[in-house]
Amino acid sequence: MSGKYYFLSIITFGIYPIIIASKAKKNQQINTQLSYSSKAHLNVDNFVADLGGKDNLVSVSSTISTLNVELKNPVKLPQEKLNSYKIKGAVYNGKKINFVTGDNAFAIAQEIKKLIA
């Protein structure tokens, strides 16, 4: 009987954890692609008009979730207006405004750049 217990302990403590670890390694996947929305969710013409028009824009850039705008004459948009554009928040820093828009900031920046070009 001791041989039987010896065999079972080898299976339980030796081979079984190795099998479980190899299955876990196969199931582990790493997402290396960055996803963002390619569609602007707001009316860019009205948004630029609320910022003071095309002539008031100095530069426009974006990160994955933030739209960065530099203006000649800063304009502070009320929260109701931001909510109507589905903008989650804004940080005002002198002539620069950072709008938290979500994953479509790149699409909005591209649309604004087309408009002012």
XYZ file of C-alpha atoms in Angstrom:
117
model
C 0.000 0.000 0.000
C 2.839 2.409 0.624
C 3.796 2.186 -3.076
C 0.297 3.261 -4.004
C 0.478 6.327 -1.733
C 3.938 7.135 -3.044
C 2.627 7.044 -6.636
C -0.404 9.224 -5.773
C 1.752 11.806 -3.980
C 4.052 12.057 -7.016
C 1.043 12.609 -9.277
C -0.596 15.109 -6.915
C 2.433 17.171 -5.906
C 4.682 16.691 -8.930
C 2.991 16.290 -12.269
C -0.421 17.857 -11.634
C 0.926 21.375 -10.763
C 3.111 21.297 -13.885
C 0.077 20.498 -16.062
C -1.989 23.258 -14.445
C 0.825 25.807 -14.887
C 1.258 24.973 -18.571
C -2.491 25.312 -19.219
C -2.554 28.667 -17.436
C 0.335 29.894 -19.570
C -1.479 28.922 -22.781
C -4.648 30.748 -21.700
C -2.819 33.948 -20.832
C -3.148 36.511 -23.629
C -1.709 39.998 -23.731
C -3.493 42.768 -25.608
C -0.862 44.892 -27.321
C -3.156 46.954 -29.538
C -4.403 50.370 -28.557
C -8.026 50.958 -29.471
C -9.743 54.279 -30.001
C -12.861 55.548 -31.686
C -12.487 56.828 -35.220
C -15.696 58.890 -35.135
C -16.209 62.307 -33.576
C -19.293 62.210 -31.352
C -19.956 65.943 -31.486
C -20.725 68.593 -34.071
C -17.272 70.053 -34.715
C -18.603 73.190 -36.441
C -20.664 74.190 -33.383
C -17.848 73.250 -31.002
C -15.327 75.456 -32.847
C -17.893 78.277 -32.966
C -18.321 78.030 -29.174
C -14.539 78.250 -28.787
C -14.550 81.577 -30.622
C -14.361 80.446 -34.235
C -11.579 79.227 -36.505
C -9.597 82.444 -36.125
C -9.371 81.989 -32.348
C -7.683 78.567 -32.592
C -3.885 78.490 -32.369
C -3.264 74.754 -32.171
C -5.114 71.487 -31.678
C -3.654 68.169 -30.534
C -4.841 65.084 -28.731
C -3.875 62.162 -26.548
C -5.865 58.959 -26.294
C -8.599 60.580 -24.178
C -7.823 64.310 -24.079
C -8.344 67.041 -26.666
C -5.788 69.837 -26.213
C -6.699 73.251 -27.647
C -4.740 76.498 -27.535
C -6.696 79.707 -28.120
C -5.729 83.328 -28.859
C -8.491 84.597 -26.559
C -9.473 82.012 -23.927
C -13.152 81.124 -23.671
C -14.629 79.305 -20.692
C -17.490 77.036 -21.680
C -20.221 76.450 -19.070
C -20.707 72.908 -17.792
C -24.102 72.629 -19.493
C -22.465 73.279 -22.863
C -19.759 70.667 -22.124
C -22.465 68.168 -21.188
C -24.304 68.838 -24.445
C -21.101 67.926 -26.321
C -20.649 64.841 -24.092
C -17.338 66.188 -22.792
C -16.575 64.767 -19.371
C -14.521 67.711 -18.130
C -12.201 70.574 -18.971
C -8.985 71.925 -17.482
C -8.293 75.602 -18.191
C -4.668 76.722 -18.039
C -4.178 80.211 -19.421
C -4.709 80.042 -23.172
C -4.714 76.241 -23.228
C -7.735 74.068 -22.580
C -7.666 70.285 -22.122
C -11.014 68.610 -22.756
C -11.541 65.076 -21.444
C -13.542 63.521 -24.257
C -12.886 59.799 -24.063
C -11.434 57.534 -26.700
C -12.541 59.741 -29.603
C -10.231 62.706 -28.876
C -8.044 61.827 -31.865
C -11.042 61.827 -34.232
C -12.258 65.187 -32.909
C -8.772 66.707 -33.293
C -8.553 65.469 -36.883
C -11.966 66.952 -37.710
C -11.001 70.323 -36.204
C -7.699 70.332 -38.105
C -9.596 69.676 -41.368
C -11.961 72.518 -40.540
C -9.263 75.095 -39.840
C -6.942 74.068 -42.678
